[in-house]
mmCIF file of N, CA and C and ligand atoms in Angstrom:
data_model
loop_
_atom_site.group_PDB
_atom_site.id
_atom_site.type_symbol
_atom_site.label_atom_id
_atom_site.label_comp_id
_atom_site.label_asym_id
_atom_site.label_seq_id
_atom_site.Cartn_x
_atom_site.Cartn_y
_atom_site.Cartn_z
ATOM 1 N N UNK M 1222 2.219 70.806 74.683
ATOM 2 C CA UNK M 1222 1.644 69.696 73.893
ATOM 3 C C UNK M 1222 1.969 69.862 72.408
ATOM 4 N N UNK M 1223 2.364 68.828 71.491
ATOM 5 C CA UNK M 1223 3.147 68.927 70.536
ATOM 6 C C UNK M 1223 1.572 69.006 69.451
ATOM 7 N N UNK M 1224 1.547 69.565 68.279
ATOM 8 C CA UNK M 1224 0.606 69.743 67.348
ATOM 9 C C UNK M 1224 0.518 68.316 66.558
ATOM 10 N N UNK M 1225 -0.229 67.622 66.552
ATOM 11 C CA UNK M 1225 -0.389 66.607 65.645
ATOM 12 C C UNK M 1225 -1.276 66.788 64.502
ATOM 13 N N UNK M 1226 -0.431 66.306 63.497
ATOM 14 C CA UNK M 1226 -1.141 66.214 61.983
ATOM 15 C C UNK M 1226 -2.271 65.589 62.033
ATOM 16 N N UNK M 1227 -3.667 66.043 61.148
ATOM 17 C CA UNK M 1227 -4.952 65.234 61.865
ATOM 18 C C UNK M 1227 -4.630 64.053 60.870
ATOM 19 N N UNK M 1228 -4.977 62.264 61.351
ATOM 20 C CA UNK M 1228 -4.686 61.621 60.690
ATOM 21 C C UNK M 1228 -5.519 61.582 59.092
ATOM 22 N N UNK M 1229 -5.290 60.637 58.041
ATOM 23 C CA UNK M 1229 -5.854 60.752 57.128
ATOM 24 C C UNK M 1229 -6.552 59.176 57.372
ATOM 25 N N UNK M 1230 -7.711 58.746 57.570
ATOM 26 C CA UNK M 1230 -8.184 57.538 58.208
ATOM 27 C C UNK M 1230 -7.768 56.440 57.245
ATOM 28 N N UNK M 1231 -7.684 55.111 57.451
ATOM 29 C CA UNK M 1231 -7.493 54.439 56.631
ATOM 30 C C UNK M 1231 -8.476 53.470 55.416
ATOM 31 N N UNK M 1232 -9.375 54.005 55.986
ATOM 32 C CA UNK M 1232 -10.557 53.891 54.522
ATOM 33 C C UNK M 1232 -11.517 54.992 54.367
ATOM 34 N N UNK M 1233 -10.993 55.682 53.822
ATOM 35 C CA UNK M 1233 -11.452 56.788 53.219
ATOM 36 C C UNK M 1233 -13.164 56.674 53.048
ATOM 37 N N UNK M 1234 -13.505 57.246 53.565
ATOM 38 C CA UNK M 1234 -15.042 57.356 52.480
ATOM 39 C C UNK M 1234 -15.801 58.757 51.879
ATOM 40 N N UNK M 1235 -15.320 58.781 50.829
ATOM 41 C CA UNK M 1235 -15.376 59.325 49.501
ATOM 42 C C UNK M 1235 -17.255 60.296 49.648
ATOM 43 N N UNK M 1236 -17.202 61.509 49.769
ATOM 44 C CA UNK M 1236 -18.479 62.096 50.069
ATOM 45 C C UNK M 1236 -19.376 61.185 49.363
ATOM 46 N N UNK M 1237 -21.105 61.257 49.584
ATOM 47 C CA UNK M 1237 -21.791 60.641 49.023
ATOM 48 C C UNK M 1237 -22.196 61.530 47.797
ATOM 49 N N UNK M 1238 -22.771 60.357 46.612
ATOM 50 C CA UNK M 1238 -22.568 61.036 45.222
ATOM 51 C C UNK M 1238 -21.242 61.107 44.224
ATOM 52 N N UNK M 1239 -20.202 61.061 44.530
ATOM 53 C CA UNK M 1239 -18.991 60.801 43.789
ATOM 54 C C UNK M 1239 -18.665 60.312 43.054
ATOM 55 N N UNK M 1240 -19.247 58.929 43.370
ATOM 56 C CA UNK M 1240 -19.162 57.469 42.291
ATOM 57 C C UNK M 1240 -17.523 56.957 43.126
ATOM 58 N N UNK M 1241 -16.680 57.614 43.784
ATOM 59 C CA UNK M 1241 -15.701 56.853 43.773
ATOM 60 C C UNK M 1241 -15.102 56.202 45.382
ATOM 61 N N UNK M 1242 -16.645 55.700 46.463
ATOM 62 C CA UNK M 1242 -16.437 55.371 47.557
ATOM 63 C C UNK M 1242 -16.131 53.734 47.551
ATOM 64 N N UNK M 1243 -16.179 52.579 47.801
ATOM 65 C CA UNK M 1243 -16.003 51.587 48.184
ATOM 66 C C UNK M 1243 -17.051 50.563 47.298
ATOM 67 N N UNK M 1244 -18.186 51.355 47.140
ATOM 68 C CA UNK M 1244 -18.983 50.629 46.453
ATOM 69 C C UNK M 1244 -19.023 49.657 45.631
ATOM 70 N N UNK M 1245 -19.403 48.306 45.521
ATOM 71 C CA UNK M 1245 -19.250 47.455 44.162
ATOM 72 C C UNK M 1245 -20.811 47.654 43.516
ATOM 73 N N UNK M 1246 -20.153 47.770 42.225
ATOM 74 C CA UNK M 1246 -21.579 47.931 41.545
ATOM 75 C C UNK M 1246 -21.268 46.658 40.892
ATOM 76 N N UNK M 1247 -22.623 46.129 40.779
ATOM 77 C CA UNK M 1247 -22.356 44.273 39.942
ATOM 78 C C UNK M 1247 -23.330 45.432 38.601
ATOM 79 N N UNK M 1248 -22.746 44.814 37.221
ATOM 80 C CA UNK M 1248 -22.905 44.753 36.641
ATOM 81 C C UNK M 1248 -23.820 43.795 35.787
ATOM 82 N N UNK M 1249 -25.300 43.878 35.252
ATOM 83 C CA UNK M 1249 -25.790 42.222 34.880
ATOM 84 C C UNK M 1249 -25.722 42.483 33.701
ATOM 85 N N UNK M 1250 -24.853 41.294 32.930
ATOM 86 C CA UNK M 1250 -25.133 40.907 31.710
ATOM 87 C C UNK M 1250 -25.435 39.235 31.319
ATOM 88 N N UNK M 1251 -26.288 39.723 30.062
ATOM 89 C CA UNK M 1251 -26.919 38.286 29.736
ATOM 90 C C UNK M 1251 -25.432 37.603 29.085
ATOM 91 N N UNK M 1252 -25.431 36.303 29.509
ATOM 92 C CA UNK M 1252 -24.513 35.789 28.845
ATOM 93 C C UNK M 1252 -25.332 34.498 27.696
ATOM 94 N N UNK M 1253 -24.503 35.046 26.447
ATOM 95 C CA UNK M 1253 -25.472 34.054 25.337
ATOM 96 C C UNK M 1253 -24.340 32.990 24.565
ATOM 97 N N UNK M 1254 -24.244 31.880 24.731
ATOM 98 C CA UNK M 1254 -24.039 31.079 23.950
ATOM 99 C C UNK M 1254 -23.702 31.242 22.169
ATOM 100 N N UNK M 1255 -22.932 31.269 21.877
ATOM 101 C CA UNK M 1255 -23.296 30.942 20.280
ATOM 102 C C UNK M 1255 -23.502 29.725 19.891
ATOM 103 N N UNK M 1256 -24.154 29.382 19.473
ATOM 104 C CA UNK M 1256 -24.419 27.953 18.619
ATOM 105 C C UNK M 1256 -22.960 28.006 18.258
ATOM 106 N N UNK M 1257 -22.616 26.633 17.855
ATOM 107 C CA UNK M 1257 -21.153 25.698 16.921
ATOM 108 C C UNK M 1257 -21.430 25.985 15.423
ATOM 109 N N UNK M 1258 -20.432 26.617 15.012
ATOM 110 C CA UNK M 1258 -20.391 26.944 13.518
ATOM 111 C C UNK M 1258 -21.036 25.616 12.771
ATOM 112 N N UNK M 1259 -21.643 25.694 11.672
ATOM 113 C CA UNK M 1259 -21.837 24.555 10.917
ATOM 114 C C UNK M 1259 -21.437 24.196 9.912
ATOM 115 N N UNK M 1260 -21.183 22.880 9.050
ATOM 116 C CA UNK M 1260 -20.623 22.995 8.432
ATOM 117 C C UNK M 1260 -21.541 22.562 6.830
ATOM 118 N N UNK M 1261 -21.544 23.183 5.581
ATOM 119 C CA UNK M 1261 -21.793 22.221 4.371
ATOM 120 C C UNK M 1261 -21.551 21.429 3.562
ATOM 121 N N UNK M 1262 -21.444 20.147 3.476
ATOM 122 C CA UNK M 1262 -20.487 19.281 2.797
ATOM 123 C C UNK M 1262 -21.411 19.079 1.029
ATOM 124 N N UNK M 1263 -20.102 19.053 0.076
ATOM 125 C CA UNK M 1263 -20.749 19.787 -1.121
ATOM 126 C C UNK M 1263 -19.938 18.629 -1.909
ATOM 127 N N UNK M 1264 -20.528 18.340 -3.086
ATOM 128 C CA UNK M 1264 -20.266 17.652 -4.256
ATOM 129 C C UNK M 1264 -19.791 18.724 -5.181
ATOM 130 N N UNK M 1265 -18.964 18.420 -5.982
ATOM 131 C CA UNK M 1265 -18.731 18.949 -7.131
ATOM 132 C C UNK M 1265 -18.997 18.267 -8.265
ATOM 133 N N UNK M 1266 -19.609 18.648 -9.372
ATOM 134 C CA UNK M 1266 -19.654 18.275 -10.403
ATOM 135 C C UNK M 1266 -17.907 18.079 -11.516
ATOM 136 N N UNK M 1267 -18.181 16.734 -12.048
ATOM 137 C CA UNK M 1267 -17.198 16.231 -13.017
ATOM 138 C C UNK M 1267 -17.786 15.787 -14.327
ATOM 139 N N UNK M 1268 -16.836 15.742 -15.552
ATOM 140 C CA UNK M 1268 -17.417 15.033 -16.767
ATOM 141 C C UNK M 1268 -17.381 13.093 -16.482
ATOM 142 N N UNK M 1269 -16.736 12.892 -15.083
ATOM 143 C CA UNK M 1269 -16.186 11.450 -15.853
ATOM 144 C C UNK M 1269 -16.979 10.520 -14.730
ATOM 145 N N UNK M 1270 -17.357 11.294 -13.102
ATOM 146 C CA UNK M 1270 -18.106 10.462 -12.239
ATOM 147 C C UNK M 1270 -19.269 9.972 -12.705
ATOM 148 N N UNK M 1271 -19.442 8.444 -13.197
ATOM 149 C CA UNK M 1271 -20.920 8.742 -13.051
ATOM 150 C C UNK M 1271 -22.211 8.606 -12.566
ATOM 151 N N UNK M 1272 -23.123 9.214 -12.902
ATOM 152 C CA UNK M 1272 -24.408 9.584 -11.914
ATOM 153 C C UNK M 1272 -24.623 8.362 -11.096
ATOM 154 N N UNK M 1273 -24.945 7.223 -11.625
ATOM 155 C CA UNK M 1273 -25.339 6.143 -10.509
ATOM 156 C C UNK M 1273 -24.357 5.837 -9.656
ATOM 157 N N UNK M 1274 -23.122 6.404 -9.285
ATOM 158 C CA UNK M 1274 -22.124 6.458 -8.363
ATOM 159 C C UNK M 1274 -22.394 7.465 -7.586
ATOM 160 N N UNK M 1275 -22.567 8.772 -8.188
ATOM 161 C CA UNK M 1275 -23.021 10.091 -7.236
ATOM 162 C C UNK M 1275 -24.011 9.829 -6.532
ATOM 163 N N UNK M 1276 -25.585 9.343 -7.168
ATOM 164 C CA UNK M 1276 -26.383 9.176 -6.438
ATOM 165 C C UNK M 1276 -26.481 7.604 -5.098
ATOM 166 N N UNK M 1277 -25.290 6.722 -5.442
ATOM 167 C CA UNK M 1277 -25.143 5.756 -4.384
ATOM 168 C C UNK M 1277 -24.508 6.594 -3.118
ATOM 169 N N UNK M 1278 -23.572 7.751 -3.811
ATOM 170 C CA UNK M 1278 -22.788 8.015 -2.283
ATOM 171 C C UNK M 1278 -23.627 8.739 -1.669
ATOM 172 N N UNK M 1279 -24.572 9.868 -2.595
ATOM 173 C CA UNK M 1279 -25.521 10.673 -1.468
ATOM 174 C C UNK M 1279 -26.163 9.889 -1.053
ATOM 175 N N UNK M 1280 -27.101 8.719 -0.849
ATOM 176 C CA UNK M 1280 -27.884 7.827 -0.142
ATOM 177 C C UNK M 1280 -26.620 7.274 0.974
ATOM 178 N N UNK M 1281 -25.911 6.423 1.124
ATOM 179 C CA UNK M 1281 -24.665 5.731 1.407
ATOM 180 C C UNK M 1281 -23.976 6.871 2.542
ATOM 181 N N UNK M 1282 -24.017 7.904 1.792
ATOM 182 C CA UNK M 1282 -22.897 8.748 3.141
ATOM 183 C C UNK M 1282 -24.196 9.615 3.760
ATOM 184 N N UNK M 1283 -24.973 10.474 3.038
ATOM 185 C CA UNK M 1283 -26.064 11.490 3.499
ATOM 186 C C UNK M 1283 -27.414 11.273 3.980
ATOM 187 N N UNK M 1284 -27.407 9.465 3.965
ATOM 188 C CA UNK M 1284 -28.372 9.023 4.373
ATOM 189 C C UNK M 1284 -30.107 10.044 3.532
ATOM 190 N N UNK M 1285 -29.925 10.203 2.375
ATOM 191 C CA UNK M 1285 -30.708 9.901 1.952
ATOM 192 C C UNK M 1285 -31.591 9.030 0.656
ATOM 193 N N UNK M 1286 -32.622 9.131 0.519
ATOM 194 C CA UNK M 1286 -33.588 8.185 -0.385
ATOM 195 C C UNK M 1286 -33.045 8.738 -1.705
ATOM 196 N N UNK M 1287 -33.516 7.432 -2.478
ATOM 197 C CA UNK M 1287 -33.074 7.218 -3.787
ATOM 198 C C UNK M 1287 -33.374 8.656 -4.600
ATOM 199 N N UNK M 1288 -34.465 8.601 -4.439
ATOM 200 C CA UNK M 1288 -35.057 9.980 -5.037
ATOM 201 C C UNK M 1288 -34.201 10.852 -4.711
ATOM 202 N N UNK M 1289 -34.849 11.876 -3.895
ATOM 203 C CA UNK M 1289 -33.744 12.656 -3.159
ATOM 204 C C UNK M 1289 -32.602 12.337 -3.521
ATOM 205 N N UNK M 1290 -31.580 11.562 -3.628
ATOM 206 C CA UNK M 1290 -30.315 11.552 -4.169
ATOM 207 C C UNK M 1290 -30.064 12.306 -5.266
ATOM 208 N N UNK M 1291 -31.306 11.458 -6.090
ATOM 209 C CA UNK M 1291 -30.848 11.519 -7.301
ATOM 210 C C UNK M 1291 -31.075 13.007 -7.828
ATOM 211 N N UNK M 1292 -31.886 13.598 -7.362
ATOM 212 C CA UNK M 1292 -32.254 15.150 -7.428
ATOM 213 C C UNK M 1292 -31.116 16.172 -7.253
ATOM 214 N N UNK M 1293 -30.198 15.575 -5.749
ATOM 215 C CA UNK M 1293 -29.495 16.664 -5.409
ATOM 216 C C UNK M 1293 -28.073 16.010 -6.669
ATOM 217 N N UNK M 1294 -28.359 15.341 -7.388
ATOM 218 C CA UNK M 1294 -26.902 14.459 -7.891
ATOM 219 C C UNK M 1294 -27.233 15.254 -9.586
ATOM 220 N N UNK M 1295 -28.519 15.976 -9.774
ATOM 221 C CA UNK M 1295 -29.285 16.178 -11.137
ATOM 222 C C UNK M 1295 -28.682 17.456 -10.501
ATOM 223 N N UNK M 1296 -28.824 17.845 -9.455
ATOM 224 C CA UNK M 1296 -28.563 19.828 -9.208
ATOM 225 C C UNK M 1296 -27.001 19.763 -9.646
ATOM 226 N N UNK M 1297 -26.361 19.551 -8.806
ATOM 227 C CA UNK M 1297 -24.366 18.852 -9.252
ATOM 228 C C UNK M 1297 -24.636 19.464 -10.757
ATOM 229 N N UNK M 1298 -25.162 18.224 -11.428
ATOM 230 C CA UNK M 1298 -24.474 18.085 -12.641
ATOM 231 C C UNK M 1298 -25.399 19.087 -13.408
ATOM 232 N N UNK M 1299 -26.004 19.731 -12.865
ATOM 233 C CA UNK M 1299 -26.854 20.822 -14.010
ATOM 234 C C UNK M 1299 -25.794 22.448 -13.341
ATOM 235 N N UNK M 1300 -25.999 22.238 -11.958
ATOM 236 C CA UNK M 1300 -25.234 23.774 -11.599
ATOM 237 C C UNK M 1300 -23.769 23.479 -10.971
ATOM 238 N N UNK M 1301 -23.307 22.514 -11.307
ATOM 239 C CA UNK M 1301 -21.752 22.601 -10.490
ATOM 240 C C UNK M 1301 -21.516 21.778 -9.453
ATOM 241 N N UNK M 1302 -22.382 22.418 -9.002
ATOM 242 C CA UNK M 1302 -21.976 21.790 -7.171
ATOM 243 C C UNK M 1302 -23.430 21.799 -6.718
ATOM 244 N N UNK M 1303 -23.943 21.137 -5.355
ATOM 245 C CA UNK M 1303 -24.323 21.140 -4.578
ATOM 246 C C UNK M 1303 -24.240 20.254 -3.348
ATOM 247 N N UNK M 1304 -24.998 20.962 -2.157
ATOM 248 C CA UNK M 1304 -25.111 20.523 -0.676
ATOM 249 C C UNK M 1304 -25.829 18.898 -0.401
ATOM 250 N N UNK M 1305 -24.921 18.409 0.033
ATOM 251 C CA UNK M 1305 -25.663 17.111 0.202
ATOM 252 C C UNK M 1305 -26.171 16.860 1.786
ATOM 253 N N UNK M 1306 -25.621 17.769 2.857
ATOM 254 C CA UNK M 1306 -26.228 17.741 4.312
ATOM 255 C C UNK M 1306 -25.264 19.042 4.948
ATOM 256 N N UNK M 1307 -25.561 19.382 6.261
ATOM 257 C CA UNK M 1307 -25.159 20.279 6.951
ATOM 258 C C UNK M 1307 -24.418 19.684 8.690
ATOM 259 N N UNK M 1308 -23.499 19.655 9.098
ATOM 260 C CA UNK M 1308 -23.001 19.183 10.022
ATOM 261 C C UNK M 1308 -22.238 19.939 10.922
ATOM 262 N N UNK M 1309 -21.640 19.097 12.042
ATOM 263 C CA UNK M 1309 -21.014 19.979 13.027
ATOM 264 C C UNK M 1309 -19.247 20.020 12.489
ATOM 265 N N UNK M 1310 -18.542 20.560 12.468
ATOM 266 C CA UNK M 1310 -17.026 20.796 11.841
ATOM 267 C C UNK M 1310 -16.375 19.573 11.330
ATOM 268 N N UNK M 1311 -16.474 17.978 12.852
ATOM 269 C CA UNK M 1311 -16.270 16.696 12.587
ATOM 270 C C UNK M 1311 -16.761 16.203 11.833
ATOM 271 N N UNK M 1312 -18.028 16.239 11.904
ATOM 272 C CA UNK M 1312 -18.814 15.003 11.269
ATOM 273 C C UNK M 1312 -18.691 15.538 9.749
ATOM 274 N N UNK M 1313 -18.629 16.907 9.112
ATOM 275 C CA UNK M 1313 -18.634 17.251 8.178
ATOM 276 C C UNK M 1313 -16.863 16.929 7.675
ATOM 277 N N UNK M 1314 -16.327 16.929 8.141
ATOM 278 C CA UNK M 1314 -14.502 16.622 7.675
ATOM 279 C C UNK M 1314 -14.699 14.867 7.515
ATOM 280 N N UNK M 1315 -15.377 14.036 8.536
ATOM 281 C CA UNK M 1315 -15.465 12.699 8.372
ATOM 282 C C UNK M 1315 -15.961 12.232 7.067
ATOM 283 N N UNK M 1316 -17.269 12.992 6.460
ATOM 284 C CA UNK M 1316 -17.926 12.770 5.623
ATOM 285 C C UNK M 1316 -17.034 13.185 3.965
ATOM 286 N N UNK M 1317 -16.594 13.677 4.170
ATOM 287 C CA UNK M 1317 -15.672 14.779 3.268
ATOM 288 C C UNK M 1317 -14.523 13.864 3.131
ATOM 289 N N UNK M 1318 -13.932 13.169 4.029
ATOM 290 C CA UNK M 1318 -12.932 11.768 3.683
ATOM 291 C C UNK M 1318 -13.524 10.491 3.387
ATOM 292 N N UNK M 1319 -14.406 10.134 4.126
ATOM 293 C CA UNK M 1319 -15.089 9.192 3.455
ATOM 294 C C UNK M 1319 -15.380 9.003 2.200
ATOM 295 N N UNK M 1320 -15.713 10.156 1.780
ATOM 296 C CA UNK M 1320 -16.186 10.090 -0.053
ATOM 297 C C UNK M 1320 -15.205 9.916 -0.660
ATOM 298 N N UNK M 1321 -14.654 10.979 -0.739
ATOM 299 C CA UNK M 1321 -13.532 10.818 -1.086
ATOM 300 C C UNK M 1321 -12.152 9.787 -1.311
ATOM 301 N N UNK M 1322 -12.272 8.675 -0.421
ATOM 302 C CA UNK M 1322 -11.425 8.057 -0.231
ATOM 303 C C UNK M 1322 -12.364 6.717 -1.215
ATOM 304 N N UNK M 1323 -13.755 6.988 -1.000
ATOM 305 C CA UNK M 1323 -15.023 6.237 -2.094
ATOM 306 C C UNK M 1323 -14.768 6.456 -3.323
ATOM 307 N N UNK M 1324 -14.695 7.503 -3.703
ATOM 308 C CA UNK M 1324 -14.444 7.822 -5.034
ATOM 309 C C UNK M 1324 -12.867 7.242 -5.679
ATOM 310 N N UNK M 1325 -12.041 7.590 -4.576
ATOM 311 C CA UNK M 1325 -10.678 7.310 -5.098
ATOM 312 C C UNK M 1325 -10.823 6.117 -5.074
ATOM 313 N N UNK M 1326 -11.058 5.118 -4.851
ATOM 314 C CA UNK M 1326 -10.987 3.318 -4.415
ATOM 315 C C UNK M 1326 -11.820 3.260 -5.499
ATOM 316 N N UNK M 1327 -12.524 3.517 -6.541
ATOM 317 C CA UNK M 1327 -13.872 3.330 -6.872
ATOM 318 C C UNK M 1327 -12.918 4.032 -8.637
ATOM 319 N N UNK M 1328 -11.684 4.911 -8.912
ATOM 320 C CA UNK M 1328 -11.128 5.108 -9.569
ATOM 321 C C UNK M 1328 -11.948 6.270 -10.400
ATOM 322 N N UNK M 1329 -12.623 7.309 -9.661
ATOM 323 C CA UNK M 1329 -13.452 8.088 -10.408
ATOM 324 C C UNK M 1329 -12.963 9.894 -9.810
ATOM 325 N N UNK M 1330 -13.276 10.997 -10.253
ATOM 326 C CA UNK M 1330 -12.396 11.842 -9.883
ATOM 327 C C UNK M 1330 -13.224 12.847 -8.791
ATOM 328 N N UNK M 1331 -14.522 12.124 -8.352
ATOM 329 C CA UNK M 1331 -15.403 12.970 -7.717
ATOM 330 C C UNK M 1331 -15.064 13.620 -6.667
ATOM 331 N N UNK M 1332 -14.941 15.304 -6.233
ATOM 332 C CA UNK M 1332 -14.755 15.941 -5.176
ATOM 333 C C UNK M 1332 -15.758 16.102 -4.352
ATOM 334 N N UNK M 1333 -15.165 16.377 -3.559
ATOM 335 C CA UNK M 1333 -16.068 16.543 -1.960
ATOM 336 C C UNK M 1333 -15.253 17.664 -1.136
ATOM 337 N N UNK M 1334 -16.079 18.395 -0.419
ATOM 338 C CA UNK M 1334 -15.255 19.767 0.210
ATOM 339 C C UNK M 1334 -16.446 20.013 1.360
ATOM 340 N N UNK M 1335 -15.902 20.797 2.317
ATOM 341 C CA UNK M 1335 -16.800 21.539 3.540
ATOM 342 C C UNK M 1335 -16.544 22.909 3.525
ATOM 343 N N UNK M 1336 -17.610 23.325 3.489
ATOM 344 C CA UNK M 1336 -17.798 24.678 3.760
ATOM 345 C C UNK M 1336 -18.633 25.332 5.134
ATOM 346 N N UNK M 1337 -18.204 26.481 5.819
ATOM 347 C CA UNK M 1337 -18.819 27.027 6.843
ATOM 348 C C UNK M 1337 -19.813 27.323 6.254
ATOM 349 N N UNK M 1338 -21.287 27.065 7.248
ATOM 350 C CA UNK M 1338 -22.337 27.803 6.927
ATOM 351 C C UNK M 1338 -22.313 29.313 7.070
ATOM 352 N N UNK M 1339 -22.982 30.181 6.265
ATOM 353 C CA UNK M 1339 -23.020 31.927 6.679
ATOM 354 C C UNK M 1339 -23.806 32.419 7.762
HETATM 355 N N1 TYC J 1361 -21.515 15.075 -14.675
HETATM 356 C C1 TYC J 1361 -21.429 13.658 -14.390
HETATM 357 C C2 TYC J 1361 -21.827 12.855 -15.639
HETATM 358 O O1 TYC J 1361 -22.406 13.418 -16.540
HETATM 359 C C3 TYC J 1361 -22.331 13.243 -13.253
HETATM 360 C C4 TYC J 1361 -21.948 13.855 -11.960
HETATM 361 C C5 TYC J 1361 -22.910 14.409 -11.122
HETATM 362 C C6 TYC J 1361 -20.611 13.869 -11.541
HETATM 363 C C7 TYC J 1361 -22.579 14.965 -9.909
HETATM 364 C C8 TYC J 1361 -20.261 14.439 -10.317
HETATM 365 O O2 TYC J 1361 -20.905 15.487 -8.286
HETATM 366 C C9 TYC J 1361 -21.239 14.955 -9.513
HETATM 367 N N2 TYC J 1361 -21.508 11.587 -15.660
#
């Protein structure tokens, strides 16, 4: 009788304790969403726009009240710049041409820009 090699089986199973038998280990992780970046759409202050134009476009594009306009149109022209609303990437680029294209038709040099929120 001829000696046969003992076979080596075809699925192994790996002593217990090893870590390296057949086993699936599922892994749970939380999966989280990030919120959509946001965006700030910002006035810049100029010597030549003036105010009762700034404060028509913040009411007009930012949908807000006279007041309120005119406050965030008094911040502009006292510190530079300021935020006139916060949006999603589109709506903040829409708003940001719109004015802009207001101001230019309107022959005045007022900027408008978007910035990511931090
Ligand atoms: N500084 C301008 C003026 O004195 C007024 C102004 C305010 C212009 C805000 C631009 O974004 C602006 N006429």
């Amino acid at each position: 009788m001829a000696t046969q090699k003992p076979k080596t089986p075809e699925n192994p199973v790996a002593p217990p304790g090893t870590g390296s038998d057949d086993a699936v280990v599922l892994e749970r992780r939380t999966q989280r969403t990030q919120p959509p970046q946001m965006f700030q759409v910002v006035l810049l202050n100029d010597d030549f726009t003036p105010m009762e134009f700034v404060v028509h476009v913040i009411q007009e594009y930012f949908s807000k009240d006279r007041e309120t306009a005119t406050q965030i149109m008094l911040k502009i022209h006292l510190e530079g710049k300021g935020i006139c609303g916060v949006y999603s990437r589109d709506v903040a680029s829409t708003k940001v041409d719109q004015v802009s294209q207001a101001a230019r038709q309107s022959g005045h040099p007022l900027q408008c820009l978007s910035e990511p929120v931090e």
